[in-house]
Short mmCIF file of C-alpha atoms and ligand atoms in Angstrom, two decimals:
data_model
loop_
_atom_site.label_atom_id
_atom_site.label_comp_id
_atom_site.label_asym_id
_atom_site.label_seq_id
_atom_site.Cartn_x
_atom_site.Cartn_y
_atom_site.Cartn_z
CA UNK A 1 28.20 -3.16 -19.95
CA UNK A 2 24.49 -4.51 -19.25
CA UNK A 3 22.17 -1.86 -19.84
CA UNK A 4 20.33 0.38 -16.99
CA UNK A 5 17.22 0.73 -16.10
CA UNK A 6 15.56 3.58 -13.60
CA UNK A 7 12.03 2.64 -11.26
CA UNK A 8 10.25 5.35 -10.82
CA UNK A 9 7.20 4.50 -8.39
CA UNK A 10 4.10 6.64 -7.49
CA UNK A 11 1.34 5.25 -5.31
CA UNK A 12 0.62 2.61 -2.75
CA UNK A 13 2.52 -0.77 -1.33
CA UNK A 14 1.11 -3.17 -4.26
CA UNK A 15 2.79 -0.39 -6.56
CA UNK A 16 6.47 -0.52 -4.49
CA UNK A 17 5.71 -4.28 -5.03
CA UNK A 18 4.86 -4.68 -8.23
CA UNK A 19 8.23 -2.28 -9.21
CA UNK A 20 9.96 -4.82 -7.36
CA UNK A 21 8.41 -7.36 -9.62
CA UNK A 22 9.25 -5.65 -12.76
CA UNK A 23 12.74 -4.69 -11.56
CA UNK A 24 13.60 -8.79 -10.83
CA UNK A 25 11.84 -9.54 -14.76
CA UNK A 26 14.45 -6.57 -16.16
CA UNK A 27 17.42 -8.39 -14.69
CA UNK A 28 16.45 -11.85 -15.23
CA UNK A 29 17.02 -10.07 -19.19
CA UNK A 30 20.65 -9.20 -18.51
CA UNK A 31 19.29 -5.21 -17.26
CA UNK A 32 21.51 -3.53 -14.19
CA UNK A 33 19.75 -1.01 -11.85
CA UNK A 34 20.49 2.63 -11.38
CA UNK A 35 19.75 5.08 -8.57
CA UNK A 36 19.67 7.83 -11.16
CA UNK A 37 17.25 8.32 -14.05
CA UNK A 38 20.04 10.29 -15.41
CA UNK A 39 22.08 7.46 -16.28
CA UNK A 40 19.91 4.85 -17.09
CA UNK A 41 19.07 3.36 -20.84
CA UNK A 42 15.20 2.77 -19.68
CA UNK A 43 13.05 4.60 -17.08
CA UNK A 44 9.79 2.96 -16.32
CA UNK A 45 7.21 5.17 -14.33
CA UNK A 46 4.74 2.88 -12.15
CA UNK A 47 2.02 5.07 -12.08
CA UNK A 48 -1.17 5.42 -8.97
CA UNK A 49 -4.75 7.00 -10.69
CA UNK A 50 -6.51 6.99 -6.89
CA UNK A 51 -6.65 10.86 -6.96
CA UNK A 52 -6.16 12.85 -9.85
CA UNK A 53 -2.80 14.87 -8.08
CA UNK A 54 -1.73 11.06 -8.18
CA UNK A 55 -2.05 11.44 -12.09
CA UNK A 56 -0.62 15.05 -12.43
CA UNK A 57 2.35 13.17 -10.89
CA UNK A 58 2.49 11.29 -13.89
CA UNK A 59 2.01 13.72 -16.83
CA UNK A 60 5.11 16.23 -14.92
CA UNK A 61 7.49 13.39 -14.53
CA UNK A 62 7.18 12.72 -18.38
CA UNK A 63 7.51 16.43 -19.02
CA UNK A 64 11.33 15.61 -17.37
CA UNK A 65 11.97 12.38 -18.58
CA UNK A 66 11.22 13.09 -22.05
CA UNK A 67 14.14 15.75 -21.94
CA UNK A 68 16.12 12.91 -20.84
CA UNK A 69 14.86 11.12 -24.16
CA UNK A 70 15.93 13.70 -26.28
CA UNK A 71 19.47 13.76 -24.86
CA UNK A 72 20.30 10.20 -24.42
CA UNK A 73 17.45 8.28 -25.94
CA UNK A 74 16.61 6.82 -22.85
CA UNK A 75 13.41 4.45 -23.44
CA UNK A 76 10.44 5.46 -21.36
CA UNK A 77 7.58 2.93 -20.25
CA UNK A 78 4.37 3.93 -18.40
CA UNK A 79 3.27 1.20 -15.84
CA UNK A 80 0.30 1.00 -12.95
CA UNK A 81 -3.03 2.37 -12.75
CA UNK A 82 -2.77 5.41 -14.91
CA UNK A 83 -1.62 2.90 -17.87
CA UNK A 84 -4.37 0.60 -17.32
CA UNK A 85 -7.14 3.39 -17.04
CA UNK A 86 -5.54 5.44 -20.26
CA UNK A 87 -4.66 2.76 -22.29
CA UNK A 88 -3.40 3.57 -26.16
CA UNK A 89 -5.08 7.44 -25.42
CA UNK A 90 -1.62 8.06 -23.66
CA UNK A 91 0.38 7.09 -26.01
CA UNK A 92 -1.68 10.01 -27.47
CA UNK A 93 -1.09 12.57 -25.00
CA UNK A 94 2.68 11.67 -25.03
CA UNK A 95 3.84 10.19 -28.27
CA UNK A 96 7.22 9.67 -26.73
CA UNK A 97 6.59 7.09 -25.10
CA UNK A 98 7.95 3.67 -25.98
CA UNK A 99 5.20 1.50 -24.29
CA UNK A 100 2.13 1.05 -21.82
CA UNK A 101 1.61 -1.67 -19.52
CA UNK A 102 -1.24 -2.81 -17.36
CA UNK A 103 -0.50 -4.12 -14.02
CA UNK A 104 -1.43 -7.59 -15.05
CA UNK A 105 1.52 -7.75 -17.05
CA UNK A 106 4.54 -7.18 -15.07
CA UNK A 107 6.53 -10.12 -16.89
CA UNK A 108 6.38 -8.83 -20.26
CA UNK A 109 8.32 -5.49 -19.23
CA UNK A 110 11.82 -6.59 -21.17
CA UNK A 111 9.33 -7.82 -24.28
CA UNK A 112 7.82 -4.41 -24.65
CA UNK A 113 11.11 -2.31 -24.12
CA UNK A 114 12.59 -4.06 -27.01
CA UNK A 115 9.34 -4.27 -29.11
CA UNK A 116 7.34 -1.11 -27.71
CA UNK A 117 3.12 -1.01 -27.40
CA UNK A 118 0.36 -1.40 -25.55
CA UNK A 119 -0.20 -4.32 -23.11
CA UNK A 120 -2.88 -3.33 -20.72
CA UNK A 121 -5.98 -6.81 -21.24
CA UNK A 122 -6.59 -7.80 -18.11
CA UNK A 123 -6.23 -11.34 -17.34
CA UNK A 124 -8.84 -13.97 -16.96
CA UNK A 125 -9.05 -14.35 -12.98
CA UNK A 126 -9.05 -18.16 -13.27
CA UNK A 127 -5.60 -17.86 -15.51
CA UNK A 128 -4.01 -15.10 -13.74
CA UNK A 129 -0.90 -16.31 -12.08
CA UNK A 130 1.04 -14.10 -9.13
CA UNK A 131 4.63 -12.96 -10.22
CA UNK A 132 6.91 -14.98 -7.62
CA UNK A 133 9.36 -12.34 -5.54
CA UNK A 134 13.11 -12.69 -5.99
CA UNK A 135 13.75 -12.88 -2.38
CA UNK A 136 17.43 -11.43 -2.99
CA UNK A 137 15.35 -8.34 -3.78
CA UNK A 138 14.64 -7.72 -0.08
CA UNK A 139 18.19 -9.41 1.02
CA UNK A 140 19.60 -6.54 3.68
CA UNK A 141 15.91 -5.51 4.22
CA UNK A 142 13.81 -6.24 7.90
CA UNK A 143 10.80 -5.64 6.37
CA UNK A 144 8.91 -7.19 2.96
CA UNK A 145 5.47 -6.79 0.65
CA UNK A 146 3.77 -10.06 0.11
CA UNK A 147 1.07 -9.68 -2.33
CA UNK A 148 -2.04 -12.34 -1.03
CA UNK A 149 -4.63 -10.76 -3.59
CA UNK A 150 -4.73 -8.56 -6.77
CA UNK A 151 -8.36 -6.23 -7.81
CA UNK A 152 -10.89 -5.54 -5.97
CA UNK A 153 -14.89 -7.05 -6.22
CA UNK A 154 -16.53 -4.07 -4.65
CA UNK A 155 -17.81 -1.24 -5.85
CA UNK A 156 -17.17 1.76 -3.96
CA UNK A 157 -18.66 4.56 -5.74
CA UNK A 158 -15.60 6.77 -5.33
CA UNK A 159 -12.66 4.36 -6.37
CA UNK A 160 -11.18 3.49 -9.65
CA UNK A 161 -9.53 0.80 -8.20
CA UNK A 162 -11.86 -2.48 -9.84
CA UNK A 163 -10.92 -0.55 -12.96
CA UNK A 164 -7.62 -0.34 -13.19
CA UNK A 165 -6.74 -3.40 -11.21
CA UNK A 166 -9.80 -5.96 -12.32
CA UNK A 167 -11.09 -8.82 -10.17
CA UNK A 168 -9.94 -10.12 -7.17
CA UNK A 169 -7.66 -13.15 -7.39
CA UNK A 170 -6.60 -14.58 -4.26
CA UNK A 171 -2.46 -16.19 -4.11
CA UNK A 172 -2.67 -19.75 -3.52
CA UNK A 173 -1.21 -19.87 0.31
CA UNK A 174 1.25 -22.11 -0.51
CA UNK A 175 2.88 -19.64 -2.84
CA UNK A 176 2.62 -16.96 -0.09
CA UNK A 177 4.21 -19.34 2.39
CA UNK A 178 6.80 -20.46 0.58
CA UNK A 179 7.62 -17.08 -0.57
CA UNK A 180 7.16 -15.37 3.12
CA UNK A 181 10.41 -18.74 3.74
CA UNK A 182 12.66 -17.43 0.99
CA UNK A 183 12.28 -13.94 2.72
CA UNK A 184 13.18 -14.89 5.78
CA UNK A 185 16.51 -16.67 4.59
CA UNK A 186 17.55 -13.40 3.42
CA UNK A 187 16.89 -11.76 6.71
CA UNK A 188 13.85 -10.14 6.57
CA UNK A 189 11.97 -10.71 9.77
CA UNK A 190 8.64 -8.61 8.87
CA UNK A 191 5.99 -9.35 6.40
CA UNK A 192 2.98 -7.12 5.28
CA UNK A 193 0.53 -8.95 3.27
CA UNK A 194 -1.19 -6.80 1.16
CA UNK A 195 -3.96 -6.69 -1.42
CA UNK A 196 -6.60 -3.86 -1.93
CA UNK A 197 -9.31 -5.61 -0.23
CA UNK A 198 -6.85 -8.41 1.66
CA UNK A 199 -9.21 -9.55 4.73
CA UNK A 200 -11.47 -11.19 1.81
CA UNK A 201 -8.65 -13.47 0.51
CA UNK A 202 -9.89 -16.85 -0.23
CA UNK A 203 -6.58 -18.48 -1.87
CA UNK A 204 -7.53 -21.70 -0.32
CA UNK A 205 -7.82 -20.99 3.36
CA UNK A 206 -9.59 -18.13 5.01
CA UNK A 207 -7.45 -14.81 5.57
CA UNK A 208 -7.09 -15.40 9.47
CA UNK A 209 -5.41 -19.05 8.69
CA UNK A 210 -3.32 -17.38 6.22
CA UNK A 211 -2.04 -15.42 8.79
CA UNK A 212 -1.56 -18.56 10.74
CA UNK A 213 0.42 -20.57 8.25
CA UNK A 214 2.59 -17.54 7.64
CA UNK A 215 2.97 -17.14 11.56
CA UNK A 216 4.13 -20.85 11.46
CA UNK A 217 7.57 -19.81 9.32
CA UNK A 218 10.61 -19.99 11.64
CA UNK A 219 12.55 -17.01 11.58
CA UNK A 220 9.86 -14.28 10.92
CA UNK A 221 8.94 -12.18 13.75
CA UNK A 222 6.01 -10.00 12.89
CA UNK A 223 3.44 -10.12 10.98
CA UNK A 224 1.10 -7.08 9.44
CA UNK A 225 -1.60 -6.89 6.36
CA UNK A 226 -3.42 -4.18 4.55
CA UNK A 227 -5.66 -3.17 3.28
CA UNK A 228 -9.16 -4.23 4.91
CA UNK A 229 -12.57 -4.20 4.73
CA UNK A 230 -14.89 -3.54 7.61
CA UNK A 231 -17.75 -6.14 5.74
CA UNK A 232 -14.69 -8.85 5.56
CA UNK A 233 -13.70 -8.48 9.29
CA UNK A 234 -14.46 -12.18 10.41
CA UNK A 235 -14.47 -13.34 14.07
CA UNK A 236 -12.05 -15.50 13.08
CA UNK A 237 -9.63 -12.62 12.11
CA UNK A 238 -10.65 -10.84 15.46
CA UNK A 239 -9.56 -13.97 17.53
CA UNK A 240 -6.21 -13.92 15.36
CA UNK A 241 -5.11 -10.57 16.74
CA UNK A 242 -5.70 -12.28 20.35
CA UNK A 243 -4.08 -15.50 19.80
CA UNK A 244 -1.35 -15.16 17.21
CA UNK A 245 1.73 -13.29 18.84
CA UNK A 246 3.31 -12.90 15.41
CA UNK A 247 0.09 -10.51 14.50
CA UNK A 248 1.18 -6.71 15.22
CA UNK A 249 -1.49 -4.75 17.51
CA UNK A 250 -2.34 -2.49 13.61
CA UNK A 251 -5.41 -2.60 12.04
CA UNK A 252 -5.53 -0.05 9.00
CA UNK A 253 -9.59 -0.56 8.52
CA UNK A 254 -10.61 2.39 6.43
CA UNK A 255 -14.24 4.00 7.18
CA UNK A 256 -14.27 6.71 4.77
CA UNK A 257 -16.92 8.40 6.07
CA UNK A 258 -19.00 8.75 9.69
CA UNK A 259 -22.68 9.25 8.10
CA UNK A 260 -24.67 6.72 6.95
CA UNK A 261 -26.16 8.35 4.40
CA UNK A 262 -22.85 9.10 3.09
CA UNK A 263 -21.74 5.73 3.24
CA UNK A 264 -24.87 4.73 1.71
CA UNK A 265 -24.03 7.24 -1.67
CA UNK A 266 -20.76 5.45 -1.53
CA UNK A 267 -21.87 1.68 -1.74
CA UNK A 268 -19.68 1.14 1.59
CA UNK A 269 -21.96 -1.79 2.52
CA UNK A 270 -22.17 -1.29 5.84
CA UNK A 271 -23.51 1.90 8.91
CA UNK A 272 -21.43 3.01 11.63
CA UNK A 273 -23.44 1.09 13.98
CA UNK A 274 -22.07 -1.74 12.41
CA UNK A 275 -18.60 -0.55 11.46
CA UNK A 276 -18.34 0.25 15.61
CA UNK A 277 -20.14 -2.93 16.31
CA UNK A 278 -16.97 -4.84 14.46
CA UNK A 279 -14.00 -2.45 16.35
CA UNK A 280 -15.76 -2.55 19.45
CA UNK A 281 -14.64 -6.79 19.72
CA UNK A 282 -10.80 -5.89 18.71
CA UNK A 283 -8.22 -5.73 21.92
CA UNK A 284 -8.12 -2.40 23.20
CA UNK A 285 -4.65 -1.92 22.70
CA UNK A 286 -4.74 -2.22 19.35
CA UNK A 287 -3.73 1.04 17.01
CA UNK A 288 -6.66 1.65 15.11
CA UNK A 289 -6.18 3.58 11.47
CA UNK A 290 -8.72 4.92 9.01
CA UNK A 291 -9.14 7.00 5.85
CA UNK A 292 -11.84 9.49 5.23
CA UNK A 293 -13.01 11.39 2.28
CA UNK A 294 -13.89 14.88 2.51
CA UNK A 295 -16.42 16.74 0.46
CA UNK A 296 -17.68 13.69 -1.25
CA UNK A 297 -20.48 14.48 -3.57
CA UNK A 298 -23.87 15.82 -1.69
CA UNK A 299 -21.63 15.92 1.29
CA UNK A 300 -24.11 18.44 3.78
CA UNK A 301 -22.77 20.14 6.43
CA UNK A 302 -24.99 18.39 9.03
CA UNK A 303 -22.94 15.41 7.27
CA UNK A 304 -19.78 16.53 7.93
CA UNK A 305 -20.28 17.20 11.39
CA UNK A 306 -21.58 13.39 12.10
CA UNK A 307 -18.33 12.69 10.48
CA UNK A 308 -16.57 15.16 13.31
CA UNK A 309 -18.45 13.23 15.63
CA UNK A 310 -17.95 9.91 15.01
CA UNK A 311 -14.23 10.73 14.23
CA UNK A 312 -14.41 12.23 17.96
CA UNK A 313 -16.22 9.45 19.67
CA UNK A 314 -13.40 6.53 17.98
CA UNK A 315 -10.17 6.61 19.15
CA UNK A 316 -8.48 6.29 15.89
CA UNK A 317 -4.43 6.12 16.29
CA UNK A 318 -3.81 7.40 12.94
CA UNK A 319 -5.83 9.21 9.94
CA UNK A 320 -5.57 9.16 6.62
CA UNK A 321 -7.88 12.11 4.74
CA UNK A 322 -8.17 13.60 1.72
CA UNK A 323 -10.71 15.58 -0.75
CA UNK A 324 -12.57 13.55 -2.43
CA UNK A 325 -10.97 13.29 -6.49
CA UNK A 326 -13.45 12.76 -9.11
CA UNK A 327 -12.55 9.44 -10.64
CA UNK A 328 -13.47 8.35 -14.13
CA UNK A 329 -15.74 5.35 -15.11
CA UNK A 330 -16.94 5.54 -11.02
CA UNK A 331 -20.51 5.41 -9.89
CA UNK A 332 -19.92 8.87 -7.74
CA UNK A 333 -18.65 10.70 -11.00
CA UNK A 334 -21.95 9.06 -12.89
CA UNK A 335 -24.32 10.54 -9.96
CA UNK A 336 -22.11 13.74 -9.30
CA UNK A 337 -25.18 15.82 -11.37
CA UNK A 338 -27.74 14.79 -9.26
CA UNK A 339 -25.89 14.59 -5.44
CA UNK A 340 -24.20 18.15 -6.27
CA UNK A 341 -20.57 18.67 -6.43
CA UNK A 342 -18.97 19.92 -3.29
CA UNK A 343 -17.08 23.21 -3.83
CA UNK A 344 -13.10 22.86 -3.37
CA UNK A 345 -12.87 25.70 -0.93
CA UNK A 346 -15.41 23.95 1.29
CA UNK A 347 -14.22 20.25 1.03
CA UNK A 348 -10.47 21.69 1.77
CA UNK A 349 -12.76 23.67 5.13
CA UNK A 350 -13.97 19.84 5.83
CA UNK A 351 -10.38 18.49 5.39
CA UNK A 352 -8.85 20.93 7.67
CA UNK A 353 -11.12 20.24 10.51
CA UNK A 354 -10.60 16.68 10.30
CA UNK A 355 -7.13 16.98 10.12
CA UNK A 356 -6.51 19.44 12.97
CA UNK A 357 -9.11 16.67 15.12
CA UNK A 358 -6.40 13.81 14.28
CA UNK A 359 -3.33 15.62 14.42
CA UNK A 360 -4.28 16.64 18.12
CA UNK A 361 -4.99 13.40 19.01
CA UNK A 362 -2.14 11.11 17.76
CA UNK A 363 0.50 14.19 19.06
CA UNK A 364 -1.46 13.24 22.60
CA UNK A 365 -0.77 9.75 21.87
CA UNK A 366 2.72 9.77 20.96
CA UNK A 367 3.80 11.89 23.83
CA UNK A 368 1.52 9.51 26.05
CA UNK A 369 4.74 7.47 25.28
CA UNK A 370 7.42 9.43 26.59
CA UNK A 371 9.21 7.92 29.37
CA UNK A 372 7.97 4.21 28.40
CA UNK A 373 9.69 1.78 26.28
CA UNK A 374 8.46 0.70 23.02
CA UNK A 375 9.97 -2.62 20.82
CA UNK A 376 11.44 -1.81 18.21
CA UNK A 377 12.64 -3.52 14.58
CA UNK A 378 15.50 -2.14 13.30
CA UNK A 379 14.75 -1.24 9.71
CA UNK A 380 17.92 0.76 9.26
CA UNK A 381 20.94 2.82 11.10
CA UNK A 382 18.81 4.36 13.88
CA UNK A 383 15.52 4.08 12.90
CA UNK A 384 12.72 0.95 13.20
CA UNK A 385 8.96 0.22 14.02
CA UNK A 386 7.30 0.29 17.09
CA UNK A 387 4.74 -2.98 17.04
CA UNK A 388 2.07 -0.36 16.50
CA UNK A 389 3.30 0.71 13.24
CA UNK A 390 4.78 3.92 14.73
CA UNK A 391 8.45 5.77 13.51
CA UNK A 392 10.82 5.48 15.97
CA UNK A 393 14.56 6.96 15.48
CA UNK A 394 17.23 6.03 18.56
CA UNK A 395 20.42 6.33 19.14
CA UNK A 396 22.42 3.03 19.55
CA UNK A 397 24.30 0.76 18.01
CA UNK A 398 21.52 -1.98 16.73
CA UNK A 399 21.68 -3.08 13.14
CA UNK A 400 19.17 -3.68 10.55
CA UNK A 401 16.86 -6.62 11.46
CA UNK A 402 17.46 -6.65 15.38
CA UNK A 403 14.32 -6.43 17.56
CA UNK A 404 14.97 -3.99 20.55
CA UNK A 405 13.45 -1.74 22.95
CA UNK A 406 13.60 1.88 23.10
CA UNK A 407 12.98 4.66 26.00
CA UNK A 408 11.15 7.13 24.61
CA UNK A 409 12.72 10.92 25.42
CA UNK A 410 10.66 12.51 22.99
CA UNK A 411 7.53 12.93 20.13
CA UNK A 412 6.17 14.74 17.45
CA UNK A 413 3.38 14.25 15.19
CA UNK A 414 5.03 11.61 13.14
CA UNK A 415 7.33 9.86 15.54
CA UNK A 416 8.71 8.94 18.68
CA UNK A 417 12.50 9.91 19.36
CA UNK A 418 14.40 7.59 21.99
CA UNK A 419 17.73 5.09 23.11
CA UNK A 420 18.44 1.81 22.52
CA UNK A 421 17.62 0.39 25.87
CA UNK A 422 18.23 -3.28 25.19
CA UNK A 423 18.09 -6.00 22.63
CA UNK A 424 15.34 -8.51 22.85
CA UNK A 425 16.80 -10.23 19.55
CA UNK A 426 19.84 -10.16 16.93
CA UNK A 427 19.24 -10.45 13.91
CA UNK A 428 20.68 -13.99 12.64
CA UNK A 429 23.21 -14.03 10.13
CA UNK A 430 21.31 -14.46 6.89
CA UNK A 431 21.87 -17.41 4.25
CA UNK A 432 24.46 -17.23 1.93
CA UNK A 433 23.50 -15.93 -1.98
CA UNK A 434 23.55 -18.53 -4.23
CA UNK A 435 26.26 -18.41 -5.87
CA UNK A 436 26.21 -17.09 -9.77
CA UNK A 437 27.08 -19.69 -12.40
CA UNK A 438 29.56 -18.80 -14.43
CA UNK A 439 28.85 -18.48 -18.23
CA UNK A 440 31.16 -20.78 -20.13
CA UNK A 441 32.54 -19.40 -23.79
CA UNK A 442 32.98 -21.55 -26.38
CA UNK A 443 35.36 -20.71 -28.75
N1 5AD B 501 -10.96 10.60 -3.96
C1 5AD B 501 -10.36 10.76 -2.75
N2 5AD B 501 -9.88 9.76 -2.01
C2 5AD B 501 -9.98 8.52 -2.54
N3 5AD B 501 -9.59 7.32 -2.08
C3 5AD B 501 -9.91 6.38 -2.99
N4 5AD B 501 -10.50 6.95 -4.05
C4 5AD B 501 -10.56 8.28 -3.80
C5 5AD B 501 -11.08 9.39 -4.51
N5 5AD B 501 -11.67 9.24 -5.69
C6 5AD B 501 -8.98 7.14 -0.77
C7 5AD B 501 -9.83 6.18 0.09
C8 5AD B 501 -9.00 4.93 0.10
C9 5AD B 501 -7.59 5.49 0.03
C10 5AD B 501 -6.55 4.53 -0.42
O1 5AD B 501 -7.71 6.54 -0.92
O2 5AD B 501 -9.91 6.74 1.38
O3 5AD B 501 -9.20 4.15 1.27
FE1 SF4 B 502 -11.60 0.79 -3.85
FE2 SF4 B 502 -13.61 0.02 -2.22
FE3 SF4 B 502 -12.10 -1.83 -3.49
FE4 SF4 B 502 -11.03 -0.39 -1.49
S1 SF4 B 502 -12.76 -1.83 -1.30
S2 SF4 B 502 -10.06 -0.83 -3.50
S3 SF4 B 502 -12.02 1.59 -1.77
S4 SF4 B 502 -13.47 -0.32 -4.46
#
């Protein structure tokens, strides 16, 4: 029997991607999957540093997979952003486990189960080359990740991303293309191409005529990206979300803060006269998300409330917010002496606000919606997608993959509640798998 290996994924899409990656590199070595860590001869944890609870995460799942170890002598790897930033010191902090690898390195996950170590050197930009998808991966699936970039250039003062993830590289769009085709073969009829900083892709065209050239596959039906931005939101990309049907009406565009000066302390680039300059040219019906940081260092109270009012003034669709996390080897954590730590109990204050500010508003928005109908793709047995990147559950009969429209009877805070109403497309049957080869014994 082939021998089983366990996912375990913490983080963000490029990390539910780049699982996917190493899952389709573990097969290709004769490895089954499991749905239970319990059973399986290898568990790999894909770890997220963004936040240090996203770490924690980490260091409590090995507390219960090394038990696992001692039973069954499972193997255990540590993947992502945690492995890249920790490097041999976790092998360290948890001797037990079998090997580290940096997210440049998805390929060589079967090598370093059977031979254990370190693998976290990041890869020359010029010679990194983009794992290819298994599009039978995503076969019974609507929707699919398409990585366009990898790293980040910018220096945001907060984020550990540029160190755990390393340049930018764009894809070549050809790659993208031809992978967004094999994705569609399967069935999947929604793409979101994603990168940390995606609108500043430069694999060969400019990010709005990727979109284009992915619009142009037959088949797919929607089109999203994240995440953006605001310095790298060209005209061009504006125009797209006029002219390019395929484009959904969603436009994640993080802010992270509504004071200058704040944005200023976190090398952002850019003022909120500018950053409201840029939304101000995007069609008003598009749904408009953001994160902010609370309680960044220095953060004053006068700050915080021009970050109320700004958040009041734009009429964000969705918010993302959290307390700003102390991240090593990051210009913030360098300065955090001399702009003054924010105490806990007052960034959580900050939080709360600007949570209870959001949550009033998108509850007003989603109920704004009962009565209407919304289109919907089907992403499994009564429950899809609105093209605004809202949760919808119906009741109906529709099946993964079809597009349809539901009447909204209801909504809460995280999603609309409705019937099928009608079916603006089936889903087509999807090609055929190929079909295994046989292996042929010699005697
Ligand atoms: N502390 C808190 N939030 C952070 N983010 C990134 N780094 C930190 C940090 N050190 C948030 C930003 C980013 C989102 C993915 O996570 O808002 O846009
Ligand atoms: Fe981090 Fe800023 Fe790069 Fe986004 S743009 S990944 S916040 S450094």
């Amino acid at each position: 029997m082939a021998r089983r290996y366990y996912i375990h994924t913490f983080g963000c899409q490029m990390n539910e991607s780049d699982s996917q990656r190493m899952g389709e590199a573990l097969k290709r070595s004769g490895w089954d999957a499991t749905a239970a860590a319990e059973s399986a001869d290898l568990i790999v944890i894909n770890t997220c540093a963004i936040r240090e609870k996203a770490e924690d995460k980490l260091f409590s799942a090995l507390g219960r997979y090394r038990l696992l170890k001692a039973q069954r002598g499972t193997r255990i790897g540590v993947a992502g952003c945690v492995a890249q930033q920790e490097k041999d010191a976790l092998l360290k902090r948890a001797p037990f486990v079998d090997f580290v690898l940096g997210p440049d390195h998805l390929d060589k996950v079967s090598q370093l189960v059977e031979q254990g170590g370190v693998e976290t050197d990041f890869i020359d930009s010029h010679q990194y080359l983009f794992p290819q998808a298994d599009a039978e991966t995503s076969r019974g699936r609507a929707t699919a990740f398409v990585t366009a970039t990898k790293g980040c250039d910018n220096v945001c003062s907060f984020c550990v991303v540029p160190y755990t993830r390393g340049r930018e590289v764009s894809r070549p769009y050809a790659e993208i293309v031809r992978e967004v085709a094999g994705l569609v073969a399967v069935g999947v009829r929604e793409v979101t191409l994603i990168g940390q900083n995606v609108n500043s892709y430069s694999g060969g065209c400019t990010f709005a005529d990727l979109i284009r050239r992915t619009a142009s596959v037959p088949g797919l039906l929607r089109i999203r990206f994240t995440t953006s931005h605001p310095m790298d939101l060209s005209p061009e990309l504006v125009r797209c979300f006029f002219s390019e049907p395929k484009l959904m009406p969603h436009f994640h565009l993080p802010v992270q803060h509504g004071a200058d000066t704040v944005l200023e302390r976190m090398r952002r680039k850019y003022t909120i006269a500018e950053y409201e300059r840029r939304i101000a040219e995007l069609p008003g019906k598009i749904a408009l998300t953001s994160d902010i940081i609370c309680g960044f260092p220095g953060e004053t109270e006068a700050e915080h409330e021009q970050n109320l009012e700004f958040l009041r003034r734009t009429p964000y669709d969705n918010l993302f917010s959290f307390i700003y996390s102390p991240r090593p080897h990051t210009g913030a954590i360098l300065k955090m002496a001399e702009w003054g730590e924010v105490p806990r109990e007052i960034a959580l204050c900050r939080l709360e606000e600007v949570q209870a500010l959001q949550m009033a508003r998108t509850l007003q928005r989603h109920r704004a919606r009962v009565g209407s109908e919304v289109e919907v793709l089907v992403e499994d047995r009564g429950f899809g997608r609105s093209r605004e990147n809202w949760t919808v559950h119906f009741q109906g009969d529709a099946s993964v993959g079809d597009l349809i429209r539901v009447r909204v009877e209801s909504a809460s805070l995280v999603a609309l509640r409705g019937l099928q109403a009608g079916v603006v497309a089936k889903a087509p049957p999807a090609e055929a798998p190929p079909r295994r080869r046989l292996a042929v014994v010699s005697a």
